[in-house]
mmCIF file of C-alpha atoms in Angstrom:
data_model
loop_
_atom_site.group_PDB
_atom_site.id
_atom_site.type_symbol
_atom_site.label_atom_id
_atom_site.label_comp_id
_atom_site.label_asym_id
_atom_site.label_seq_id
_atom_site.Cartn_x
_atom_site.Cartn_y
_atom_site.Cartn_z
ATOM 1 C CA UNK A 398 0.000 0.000 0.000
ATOM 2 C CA UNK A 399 1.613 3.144 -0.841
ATOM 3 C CA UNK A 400 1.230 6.492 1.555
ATOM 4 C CA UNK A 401 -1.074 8.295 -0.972
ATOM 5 C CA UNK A 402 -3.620 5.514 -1.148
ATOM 6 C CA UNK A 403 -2.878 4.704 3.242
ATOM 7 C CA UNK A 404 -4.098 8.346 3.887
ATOM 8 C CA UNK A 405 -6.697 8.155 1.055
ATOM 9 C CA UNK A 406 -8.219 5.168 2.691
ATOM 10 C CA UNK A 407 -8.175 6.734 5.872
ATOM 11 C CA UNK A 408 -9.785 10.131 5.061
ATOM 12 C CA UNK A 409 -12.661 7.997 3.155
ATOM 13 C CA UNK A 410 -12.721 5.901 6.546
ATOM 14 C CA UNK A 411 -12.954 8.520 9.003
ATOM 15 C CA UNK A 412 -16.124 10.367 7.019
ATOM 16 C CA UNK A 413 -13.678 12.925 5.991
ATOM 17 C CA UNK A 414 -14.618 12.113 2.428
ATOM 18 C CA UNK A 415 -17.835 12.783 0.885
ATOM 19 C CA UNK A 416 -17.338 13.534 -2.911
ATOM 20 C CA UNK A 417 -19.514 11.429 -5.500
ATOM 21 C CA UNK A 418 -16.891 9.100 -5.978
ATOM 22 C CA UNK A 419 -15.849 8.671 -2.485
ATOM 23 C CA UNK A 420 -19.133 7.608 -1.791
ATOM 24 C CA UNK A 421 -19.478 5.003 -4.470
ATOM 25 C CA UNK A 422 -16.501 3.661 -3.122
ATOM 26 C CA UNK A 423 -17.243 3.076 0.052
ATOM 27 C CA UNK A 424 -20.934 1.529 -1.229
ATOM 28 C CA UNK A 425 -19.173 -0.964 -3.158
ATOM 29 C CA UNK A 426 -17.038 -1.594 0.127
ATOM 30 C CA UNK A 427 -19.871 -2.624 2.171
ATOM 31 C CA UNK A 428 -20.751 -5.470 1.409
ATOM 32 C CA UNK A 429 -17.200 -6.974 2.342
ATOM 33 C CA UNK A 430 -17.000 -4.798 5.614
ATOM 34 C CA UNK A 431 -20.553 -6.431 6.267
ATOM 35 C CA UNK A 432 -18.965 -9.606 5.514
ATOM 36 C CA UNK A 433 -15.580 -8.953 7.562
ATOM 37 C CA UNK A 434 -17.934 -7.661 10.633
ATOM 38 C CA UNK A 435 -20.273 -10.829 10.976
ATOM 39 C CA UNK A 436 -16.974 -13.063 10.835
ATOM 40 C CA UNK A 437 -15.530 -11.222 13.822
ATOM 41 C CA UNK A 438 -18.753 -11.189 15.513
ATOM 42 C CA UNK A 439 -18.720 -14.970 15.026
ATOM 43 C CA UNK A 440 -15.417 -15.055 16.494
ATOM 44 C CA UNK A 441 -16.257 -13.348 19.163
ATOM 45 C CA UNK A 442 -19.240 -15.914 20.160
ATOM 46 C CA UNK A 443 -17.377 -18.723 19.885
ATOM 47 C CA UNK A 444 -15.316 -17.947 22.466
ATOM 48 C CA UNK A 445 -17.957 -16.322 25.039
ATOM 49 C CA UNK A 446 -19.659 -19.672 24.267
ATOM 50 C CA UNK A 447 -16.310 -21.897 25.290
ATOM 51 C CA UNK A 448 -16.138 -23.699 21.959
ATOM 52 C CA UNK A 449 -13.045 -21.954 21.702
ATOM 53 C CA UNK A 450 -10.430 -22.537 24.466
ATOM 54 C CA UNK A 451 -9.678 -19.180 26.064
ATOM 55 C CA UNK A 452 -6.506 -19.815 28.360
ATOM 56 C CA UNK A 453 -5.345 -18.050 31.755
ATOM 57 C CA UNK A 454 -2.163 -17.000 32.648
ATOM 58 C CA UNK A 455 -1.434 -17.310 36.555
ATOM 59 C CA UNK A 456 -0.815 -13.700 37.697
ATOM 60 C CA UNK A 457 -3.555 -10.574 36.407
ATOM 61 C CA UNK A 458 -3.798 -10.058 32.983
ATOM 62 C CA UNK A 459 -4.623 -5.979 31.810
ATOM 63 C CA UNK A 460 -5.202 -5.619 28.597
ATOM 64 C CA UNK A 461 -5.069 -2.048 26.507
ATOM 65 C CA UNK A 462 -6.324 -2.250 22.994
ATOM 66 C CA UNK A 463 -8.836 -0.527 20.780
ATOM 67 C CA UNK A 464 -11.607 -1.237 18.298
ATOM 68 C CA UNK A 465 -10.528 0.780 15.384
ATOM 69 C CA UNK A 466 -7.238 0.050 13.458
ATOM 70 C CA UNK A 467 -4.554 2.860 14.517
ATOM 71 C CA UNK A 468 -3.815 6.306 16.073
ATOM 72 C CA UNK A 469 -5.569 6.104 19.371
ATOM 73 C CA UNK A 470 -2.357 6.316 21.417
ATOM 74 C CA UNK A 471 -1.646 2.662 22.818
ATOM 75 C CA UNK A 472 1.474 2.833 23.595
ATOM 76 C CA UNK A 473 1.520 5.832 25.763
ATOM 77 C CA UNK A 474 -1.446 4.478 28.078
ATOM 78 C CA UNK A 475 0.433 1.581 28.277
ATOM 79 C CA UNK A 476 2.947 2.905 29.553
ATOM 80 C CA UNK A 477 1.444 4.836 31.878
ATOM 81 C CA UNK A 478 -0.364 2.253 33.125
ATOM 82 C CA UNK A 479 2.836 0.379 33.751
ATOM 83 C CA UNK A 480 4.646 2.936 35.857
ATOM 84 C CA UNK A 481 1.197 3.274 38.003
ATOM 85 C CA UNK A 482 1.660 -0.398 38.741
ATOM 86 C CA UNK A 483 5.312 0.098 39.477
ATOM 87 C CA UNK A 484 5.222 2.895 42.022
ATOM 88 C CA UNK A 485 3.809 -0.009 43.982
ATOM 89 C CA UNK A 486 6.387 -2.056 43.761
ATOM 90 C CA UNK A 487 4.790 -4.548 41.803
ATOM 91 C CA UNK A 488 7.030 -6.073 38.747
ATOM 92 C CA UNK A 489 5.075 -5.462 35.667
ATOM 93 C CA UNK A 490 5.345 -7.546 32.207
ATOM 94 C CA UNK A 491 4.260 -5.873 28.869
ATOM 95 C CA UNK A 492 3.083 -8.679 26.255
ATOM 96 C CA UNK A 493 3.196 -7.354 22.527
ATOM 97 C CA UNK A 494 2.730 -9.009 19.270
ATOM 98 C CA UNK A 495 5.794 -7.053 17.936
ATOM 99 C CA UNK A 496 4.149 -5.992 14.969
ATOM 100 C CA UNK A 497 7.233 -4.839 12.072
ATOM 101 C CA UNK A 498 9.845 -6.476 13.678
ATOM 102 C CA UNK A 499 11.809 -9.185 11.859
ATOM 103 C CA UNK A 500 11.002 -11.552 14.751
ATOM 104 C CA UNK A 501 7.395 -11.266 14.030
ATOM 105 C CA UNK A 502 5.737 -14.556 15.073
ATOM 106 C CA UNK A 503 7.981 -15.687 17.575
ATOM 107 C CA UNK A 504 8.152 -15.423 20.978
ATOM 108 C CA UNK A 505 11.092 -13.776 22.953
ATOM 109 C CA UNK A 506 12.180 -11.372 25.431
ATOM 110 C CA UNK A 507 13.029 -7.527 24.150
ATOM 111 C CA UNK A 508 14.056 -6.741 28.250
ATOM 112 C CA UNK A 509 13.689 -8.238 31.706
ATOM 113 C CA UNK A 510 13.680 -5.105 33.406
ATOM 114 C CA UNK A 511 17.453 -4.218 33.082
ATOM 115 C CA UNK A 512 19.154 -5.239 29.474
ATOM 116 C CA UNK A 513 17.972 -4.194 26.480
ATOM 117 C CA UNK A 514 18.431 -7.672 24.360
ATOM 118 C CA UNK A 515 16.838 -6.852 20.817
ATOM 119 C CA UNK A 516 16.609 -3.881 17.964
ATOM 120 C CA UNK A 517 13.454 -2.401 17.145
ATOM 121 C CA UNK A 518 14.343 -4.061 13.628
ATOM 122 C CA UNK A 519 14.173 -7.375 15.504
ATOM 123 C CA UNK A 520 10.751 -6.629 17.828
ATOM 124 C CA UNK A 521 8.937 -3.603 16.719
ATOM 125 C CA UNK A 522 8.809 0.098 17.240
ATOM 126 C CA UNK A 523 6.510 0.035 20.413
ATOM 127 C CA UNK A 524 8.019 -2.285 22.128
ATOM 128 C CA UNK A 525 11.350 -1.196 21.780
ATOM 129 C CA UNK A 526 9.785 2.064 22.546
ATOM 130 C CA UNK A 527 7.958 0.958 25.892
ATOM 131 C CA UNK A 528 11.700 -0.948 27.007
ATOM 132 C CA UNK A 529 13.731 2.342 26.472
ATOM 133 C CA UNK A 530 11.238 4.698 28.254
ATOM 134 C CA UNK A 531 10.173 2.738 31.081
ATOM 135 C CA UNK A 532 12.946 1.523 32.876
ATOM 136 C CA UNK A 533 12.301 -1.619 35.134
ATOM 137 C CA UNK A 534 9.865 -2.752 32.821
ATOM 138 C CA UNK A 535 9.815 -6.473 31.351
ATOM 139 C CA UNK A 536 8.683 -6.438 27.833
ATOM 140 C CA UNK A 537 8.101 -9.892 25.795
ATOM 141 C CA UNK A 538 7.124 -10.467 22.060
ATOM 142 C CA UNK A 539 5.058 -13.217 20.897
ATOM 143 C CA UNK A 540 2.304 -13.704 18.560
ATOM 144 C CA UNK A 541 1.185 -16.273 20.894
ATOM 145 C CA UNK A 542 0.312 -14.006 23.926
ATOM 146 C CA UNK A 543 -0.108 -16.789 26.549
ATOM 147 C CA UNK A 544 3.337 -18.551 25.914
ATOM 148 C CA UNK A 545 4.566 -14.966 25.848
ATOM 149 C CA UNK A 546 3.164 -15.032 29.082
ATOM 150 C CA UNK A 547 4.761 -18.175 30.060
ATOM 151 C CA UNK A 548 8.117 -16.606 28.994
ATOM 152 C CA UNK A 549 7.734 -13.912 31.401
ATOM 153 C CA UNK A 550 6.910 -16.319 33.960
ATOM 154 C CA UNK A 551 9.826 -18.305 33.524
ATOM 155 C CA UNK A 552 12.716 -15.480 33.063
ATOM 156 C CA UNK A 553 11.420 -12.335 34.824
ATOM 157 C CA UNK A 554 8.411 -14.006 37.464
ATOM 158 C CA UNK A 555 6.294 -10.685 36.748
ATOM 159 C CA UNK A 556 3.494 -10.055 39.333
ATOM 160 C CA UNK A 557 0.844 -8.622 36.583
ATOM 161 C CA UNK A 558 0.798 -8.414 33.167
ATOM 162 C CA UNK A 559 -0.092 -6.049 30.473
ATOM 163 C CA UNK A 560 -1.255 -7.395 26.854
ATOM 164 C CA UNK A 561 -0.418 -4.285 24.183
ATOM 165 C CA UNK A 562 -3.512 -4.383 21.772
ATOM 166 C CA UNK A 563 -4.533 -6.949 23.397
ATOM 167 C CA UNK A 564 -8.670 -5.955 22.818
ATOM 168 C CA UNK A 565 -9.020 -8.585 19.797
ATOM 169 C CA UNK A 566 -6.627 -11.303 21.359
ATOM 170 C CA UNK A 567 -9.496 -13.738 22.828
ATOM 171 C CA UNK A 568 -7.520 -16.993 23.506
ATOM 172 C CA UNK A 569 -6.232 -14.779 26.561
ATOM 173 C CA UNK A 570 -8.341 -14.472 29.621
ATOM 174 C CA UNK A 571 -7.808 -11.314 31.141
ATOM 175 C CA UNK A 572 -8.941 -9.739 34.555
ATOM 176 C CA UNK A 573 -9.477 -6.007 33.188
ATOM 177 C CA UNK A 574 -10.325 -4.938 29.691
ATOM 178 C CA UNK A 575 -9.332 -1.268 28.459
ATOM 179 C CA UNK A 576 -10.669 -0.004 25.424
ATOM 180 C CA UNK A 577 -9.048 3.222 23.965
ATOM 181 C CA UNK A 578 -11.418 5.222 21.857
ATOM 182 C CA UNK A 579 -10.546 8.687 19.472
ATOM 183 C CA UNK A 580 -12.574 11.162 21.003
ATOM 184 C CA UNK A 581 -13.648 12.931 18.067
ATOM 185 C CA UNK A 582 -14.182 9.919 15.704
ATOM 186 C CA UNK A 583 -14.614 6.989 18.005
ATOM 187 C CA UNK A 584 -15.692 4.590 15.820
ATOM 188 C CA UNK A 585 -14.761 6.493 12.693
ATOM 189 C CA UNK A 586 -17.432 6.058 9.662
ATOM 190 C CA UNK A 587 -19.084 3.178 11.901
ATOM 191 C CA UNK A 588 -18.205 0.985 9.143
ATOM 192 C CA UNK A 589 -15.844 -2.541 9.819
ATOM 193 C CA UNK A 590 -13.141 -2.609 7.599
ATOM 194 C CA UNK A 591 -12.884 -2.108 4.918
ATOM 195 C CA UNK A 592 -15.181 0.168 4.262
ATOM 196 C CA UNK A 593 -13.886 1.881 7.631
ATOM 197 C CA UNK A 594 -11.545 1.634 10.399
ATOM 198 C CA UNK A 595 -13.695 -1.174 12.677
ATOM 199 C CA UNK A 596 -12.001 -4.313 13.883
ATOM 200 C CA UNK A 597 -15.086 -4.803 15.102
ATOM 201 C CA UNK A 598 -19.131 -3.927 15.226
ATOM 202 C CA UNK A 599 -19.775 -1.254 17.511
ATOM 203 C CA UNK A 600 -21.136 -3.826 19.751
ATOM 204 C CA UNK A 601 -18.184 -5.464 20.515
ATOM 205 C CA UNK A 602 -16.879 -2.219 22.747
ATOM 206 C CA UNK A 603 -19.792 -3.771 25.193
ATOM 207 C CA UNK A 604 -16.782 -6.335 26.519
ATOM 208 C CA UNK A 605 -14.555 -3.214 28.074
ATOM 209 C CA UNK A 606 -14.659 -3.077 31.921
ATOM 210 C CA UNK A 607 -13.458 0.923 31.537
ATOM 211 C CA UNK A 608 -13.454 3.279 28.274
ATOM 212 C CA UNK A 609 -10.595 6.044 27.523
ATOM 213 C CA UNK A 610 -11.220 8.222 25.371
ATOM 214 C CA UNK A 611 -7.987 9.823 23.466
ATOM 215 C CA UNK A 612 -6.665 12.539 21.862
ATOM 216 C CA UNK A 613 -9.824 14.725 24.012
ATOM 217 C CA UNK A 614 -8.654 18.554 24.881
ATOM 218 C CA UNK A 615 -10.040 20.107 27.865
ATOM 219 C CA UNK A 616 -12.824 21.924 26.229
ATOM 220 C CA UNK A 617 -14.204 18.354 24.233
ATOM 221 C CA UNK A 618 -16.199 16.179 26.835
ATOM 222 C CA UNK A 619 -17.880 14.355 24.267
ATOM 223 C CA UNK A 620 -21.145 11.596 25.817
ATOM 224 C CA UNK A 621 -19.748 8.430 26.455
ATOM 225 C CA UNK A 622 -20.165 6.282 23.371
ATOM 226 C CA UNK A 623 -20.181 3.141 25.583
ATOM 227 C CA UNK A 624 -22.981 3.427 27.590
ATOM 228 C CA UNK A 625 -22.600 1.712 31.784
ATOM 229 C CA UNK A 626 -19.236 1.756 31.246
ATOM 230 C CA UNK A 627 -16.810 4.050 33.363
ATOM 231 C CA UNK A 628 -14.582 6.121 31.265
ATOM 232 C CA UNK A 629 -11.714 8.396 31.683
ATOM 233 C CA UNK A 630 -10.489 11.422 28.643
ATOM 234 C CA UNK A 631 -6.700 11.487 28.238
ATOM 235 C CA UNK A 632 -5.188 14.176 25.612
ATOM 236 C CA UNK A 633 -1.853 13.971 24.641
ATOM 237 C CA UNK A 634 0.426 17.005 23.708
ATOM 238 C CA UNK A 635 3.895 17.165 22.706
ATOM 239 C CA UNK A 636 6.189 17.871 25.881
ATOM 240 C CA UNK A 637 10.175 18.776 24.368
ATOM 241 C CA UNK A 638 12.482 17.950 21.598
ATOM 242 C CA UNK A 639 15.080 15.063 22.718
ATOM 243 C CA UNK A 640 18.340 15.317 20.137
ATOM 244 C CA UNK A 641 18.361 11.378 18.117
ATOM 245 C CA UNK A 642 22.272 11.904 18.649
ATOM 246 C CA UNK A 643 22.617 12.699 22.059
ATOM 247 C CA UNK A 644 22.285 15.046 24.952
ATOM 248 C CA UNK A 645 19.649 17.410 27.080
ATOM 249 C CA UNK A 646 16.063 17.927 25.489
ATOM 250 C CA UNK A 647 14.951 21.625 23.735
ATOM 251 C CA UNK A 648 12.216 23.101 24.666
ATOM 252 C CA UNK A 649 10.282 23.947 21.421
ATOM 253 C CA UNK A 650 10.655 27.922 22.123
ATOM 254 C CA UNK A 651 14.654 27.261 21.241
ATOM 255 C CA UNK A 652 13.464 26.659 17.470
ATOM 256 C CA UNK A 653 10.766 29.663 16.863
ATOM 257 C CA UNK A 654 11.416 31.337 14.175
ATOM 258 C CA UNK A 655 13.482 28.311 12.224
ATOM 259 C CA UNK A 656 12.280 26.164 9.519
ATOM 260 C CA UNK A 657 11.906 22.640 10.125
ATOM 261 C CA UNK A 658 10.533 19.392 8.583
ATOM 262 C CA UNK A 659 8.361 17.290 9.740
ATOM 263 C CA UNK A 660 8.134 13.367 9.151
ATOM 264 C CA UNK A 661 6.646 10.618 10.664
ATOM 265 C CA UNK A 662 5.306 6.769 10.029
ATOM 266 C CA UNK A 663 2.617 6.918 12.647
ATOM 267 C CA UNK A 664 -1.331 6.083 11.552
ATOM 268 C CA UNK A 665 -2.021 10.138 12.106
ATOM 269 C CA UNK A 666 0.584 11.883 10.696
ATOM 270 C CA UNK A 667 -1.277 15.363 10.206
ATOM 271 C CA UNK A 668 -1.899 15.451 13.913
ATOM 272 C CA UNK A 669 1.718 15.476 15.039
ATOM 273 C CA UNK A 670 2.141 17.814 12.176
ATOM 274 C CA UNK A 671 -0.392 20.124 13.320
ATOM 275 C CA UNK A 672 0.820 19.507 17.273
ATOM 276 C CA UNK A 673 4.203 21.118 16.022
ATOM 277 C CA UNK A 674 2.557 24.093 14.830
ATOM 278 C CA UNK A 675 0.303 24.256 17.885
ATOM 279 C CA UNK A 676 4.375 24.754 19.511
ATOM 280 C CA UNK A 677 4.419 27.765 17.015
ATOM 281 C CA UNK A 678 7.062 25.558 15.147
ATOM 282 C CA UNK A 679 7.306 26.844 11.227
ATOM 283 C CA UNK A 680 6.871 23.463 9.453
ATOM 284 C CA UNK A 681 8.322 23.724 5.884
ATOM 285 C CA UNK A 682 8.317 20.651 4.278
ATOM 286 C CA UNK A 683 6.821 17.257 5.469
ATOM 287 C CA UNK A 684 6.837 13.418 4.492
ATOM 288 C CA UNK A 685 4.231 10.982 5.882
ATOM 289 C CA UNK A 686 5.473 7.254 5.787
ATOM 290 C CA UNK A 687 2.931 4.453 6.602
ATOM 291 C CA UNK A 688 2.396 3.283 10.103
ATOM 292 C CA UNK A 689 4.945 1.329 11.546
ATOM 293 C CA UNK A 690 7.271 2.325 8.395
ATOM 294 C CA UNK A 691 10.477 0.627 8.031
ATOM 295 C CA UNK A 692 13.240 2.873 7.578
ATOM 296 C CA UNK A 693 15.178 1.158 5.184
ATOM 297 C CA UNK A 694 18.021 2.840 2.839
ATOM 298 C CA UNK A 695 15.743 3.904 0.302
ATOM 299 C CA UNK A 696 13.423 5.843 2.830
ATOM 300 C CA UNK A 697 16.463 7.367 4.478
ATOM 301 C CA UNK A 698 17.882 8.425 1.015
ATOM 302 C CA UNK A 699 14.846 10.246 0.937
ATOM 303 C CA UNK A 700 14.284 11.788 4.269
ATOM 304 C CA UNK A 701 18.065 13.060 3.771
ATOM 305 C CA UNK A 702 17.477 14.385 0.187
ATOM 306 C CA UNK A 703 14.187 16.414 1.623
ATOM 307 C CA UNK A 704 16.076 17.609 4.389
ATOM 308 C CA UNK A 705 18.969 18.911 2.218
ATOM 309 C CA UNK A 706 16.859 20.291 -0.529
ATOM 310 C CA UNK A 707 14.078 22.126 1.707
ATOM 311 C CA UNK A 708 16.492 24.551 3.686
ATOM 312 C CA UNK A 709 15.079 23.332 7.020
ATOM 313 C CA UNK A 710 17.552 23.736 10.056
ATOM 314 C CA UNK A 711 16.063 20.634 11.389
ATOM 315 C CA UNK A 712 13.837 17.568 11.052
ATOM 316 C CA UNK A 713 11.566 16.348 13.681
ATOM 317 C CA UNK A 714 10.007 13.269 13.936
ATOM 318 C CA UNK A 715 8.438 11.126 16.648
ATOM 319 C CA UNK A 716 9.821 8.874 19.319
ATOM 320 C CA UNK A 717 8.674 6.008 18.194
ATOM 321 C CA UNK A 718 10.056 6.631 14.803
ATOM 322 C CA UNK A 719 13.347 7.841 16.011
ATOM 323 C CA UNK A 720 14.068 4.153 17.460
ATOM 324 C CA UNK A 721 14.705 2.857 13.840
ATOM 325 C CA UNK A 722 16.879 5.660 12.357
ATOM 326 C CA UNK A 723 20.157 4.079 12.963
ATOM 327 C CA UNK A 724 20.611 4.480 9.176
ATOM 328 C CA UNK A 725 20.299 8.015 9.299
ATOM 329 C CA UNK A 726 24.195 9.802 8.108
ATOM 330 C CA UNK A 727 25.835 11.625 11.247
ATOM 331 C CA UNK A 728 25.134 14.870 9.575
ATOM 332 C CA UNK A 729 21.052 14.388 9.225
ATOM 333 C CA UNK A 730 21.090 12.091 12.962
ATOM 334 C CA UNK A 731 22.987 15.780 14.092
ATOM 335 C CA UNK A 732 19.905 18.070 13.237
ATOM 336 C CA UNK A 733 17.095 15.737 13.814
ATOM 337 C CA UNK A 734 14.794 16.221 17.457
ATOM 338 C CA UNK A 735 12.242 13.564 18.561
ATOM 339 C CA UNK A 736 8.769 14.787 20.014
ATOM 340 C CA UNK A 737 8.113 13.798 23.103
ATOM 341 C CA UNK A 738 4.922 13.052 24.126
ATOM 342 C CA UNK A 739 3.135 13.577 27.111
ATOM 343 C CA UNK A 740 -0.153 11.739 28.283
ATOM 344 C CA UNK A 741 -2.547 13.713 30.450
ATOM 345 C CA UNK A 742 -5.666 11.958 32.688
ATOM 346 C CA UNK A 743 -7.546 14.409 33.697
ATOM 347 C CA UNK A 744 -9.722 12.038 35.864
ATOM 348 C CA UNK A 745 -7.471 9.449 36.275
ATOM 349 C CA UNK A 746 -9.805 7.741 38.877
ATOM 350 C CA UNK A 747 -11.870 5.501 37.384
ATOM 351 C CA UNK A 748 -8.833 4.065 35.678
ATOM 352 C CA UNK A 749 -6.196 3.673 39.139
ATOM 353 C CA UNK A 750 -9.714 2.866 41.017
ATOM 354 C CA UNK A 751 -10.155 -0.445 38.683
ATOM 355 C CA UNK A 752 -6.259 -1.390 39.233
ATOM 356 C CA UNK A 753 -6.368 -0.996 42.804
ATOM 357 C CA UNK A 754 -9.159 -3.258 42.934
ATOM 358 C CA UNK A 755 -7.667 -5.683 40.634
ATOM 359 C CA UNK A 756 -4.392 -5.993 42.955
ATOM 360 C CA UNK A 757 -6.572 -6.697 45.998
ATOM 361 C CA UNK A 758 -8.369 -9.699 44.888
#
């Protein structure tokens, strides 16, 4: 899939898209995404019903995923979630499929709490990224969550465990199930894909024991779109510039009045676009890679020929990009900043109340 026809996809997905065409499109996409959405509803009963074996791991299982494919800001609740557990001394596993990493499929350990032992190449962007910026934190990769699970177990005796976009992954019981929603398209079109961005039917956000909605400013308080569930609003802003090469982090006020570019491989790349202008950054030039991009030479060759050809004094990207730019020449690595970003709570109670609870029983 190449980036014009990713973001294409995604506009027409999201409702953003409403020309003639667009919406002959997504007519003739319907009856597949009707198609794709009874099959996962299927699913789904099979296992509530026990016909499929659904198996339990021996210490509490969290699980943070979502219902719509991309950009609701996983990783970042994840690890939040993870330090909350920590502060309380508890020893806290992260289980991830390792999606984009060479070692895709197979099950191993990216960090027992104190070595780093794969790449992101090898295990992903995300988990690499939840290993560097948590330390203590166990993280294991595994396409098989449970013997993930057992992994952990074995090597790193963790006393909880959290299962990354984990919301699909039924053959693992767990003990609390978070569902992270965008606030201002929750369920984007309403469609299953892929005539939209569903995983699921609507109805399937009825199995969360607690809703977050993401990506929610202060002034959006949209109605719940889960109804009897309890539900928090997180927003997420970008918090400083940390230097790819090296050394303390800028605070974005030490670039006004440069030119920079912008590029990212993230599912929403307009948004962290338009959060560096929200910094008053003056974003020149930009390149939008597909989610989870590989950064191979040919991508590099192009981020570098961009950089030199735009006149921008630096190029910014995201943290979870900037873990697979080891390609990048020592001049480019030099002038490029990753954007941190920082996840806010704002009623963080009904979230740490369910935990707490969890870790008594």
């Amino acid at each position: 899939m190449n980036v014009s026809f990713a973001t294409y996809w995604r506009e027409l997905a999201t409702g953003r898209r409403n020309a003639p065409f667009d919406r002959l499109l997504l007519f003739l996409l319907v009856p597949p995404a009707l198609f794709y959405g009874l099959l996962q509803h299927l699913r789904a009963a099979v296992y509530r019903s026990g016909l499929a074996t659904t198996r339990r791991l021996p210490r509490p299982v969290v699980s943070i995923g979502n219902i719509a494919v991309g950009g609701t800001g996983k990783t970042p609740v994840t690890a939040y979630v993870a330090r909350f557990l920590m502060e309380r001394g508890l020893r806290v596993a992260v289980l991830s499929r390792g999606y984009g990493g060479s070692l895709e499929g197979n099950t191993a350990i990216v960090c027992d709490g104190h070595e780093i032992f794969l790449s992101a190449d090898e295990c992903g962007d995300e988990p690499f990224l939840l290993a560097k910026t948590v330390p203590g934190l166990t993280v294991v990769v595994g396409s098989d969550r449970f013997a993930a699970g057992r992994l952990a177990l074995k090597e790193c005796a963790p006393d909880v465990f959290l299962l990354d976009d984990g919301f699909q992954h039924l053959r693992l019981f767990r003990d609390l199930n978070i569902l992270l929603l965008d606030a201002a398209r929750p369920f984007g079109n309403g469609w299953c894909l892929p005539a939209g961005l569903l995983r699921e039917t609507k109805r399937a956000a009825e199995r969360a024991d607690l809703v977050i909605l993401t990506r929610c400013p202060p002034e959006l308080r949209p109605t719940a779109p889960v109804p009897c569930k309890p539900h928090c609003y997180a927003r997420h802003t970008l918090e400083d510039l940390l230097p790819l090469a090296g050394g303390q982090p800028l605070q974005f006020a030490a670039l006004q009045g440069m030119g920079v570019m912008a590029f990212s491989g993230i599912a929403e790349p307009q948004s962290f676009i338009d959060g560096l202008r929200r910094q008053g950054l003056n974003v020149i030039v930009s390149l939008c890679f597909p989610d989870h991009a590989d950064y191979d030479d040919d991508r590099i060759a192009e981020i570098e020929a961009v950089f030199r050809s735009s006149g921008a004094e630096y190029a910014i990207t995201t943290e979870k990009d900037g873990v697979k730019l080891n390609r990048l020449s020592q001049t480019t690595a030099e002038k490029t900043l990753l954007a941190r970003l920082n996840l806010t709570i704002d009623d963080p109670a009904p979230l740490t109340g369910l935990l707490c609870n969890l870790l008594q029983n």
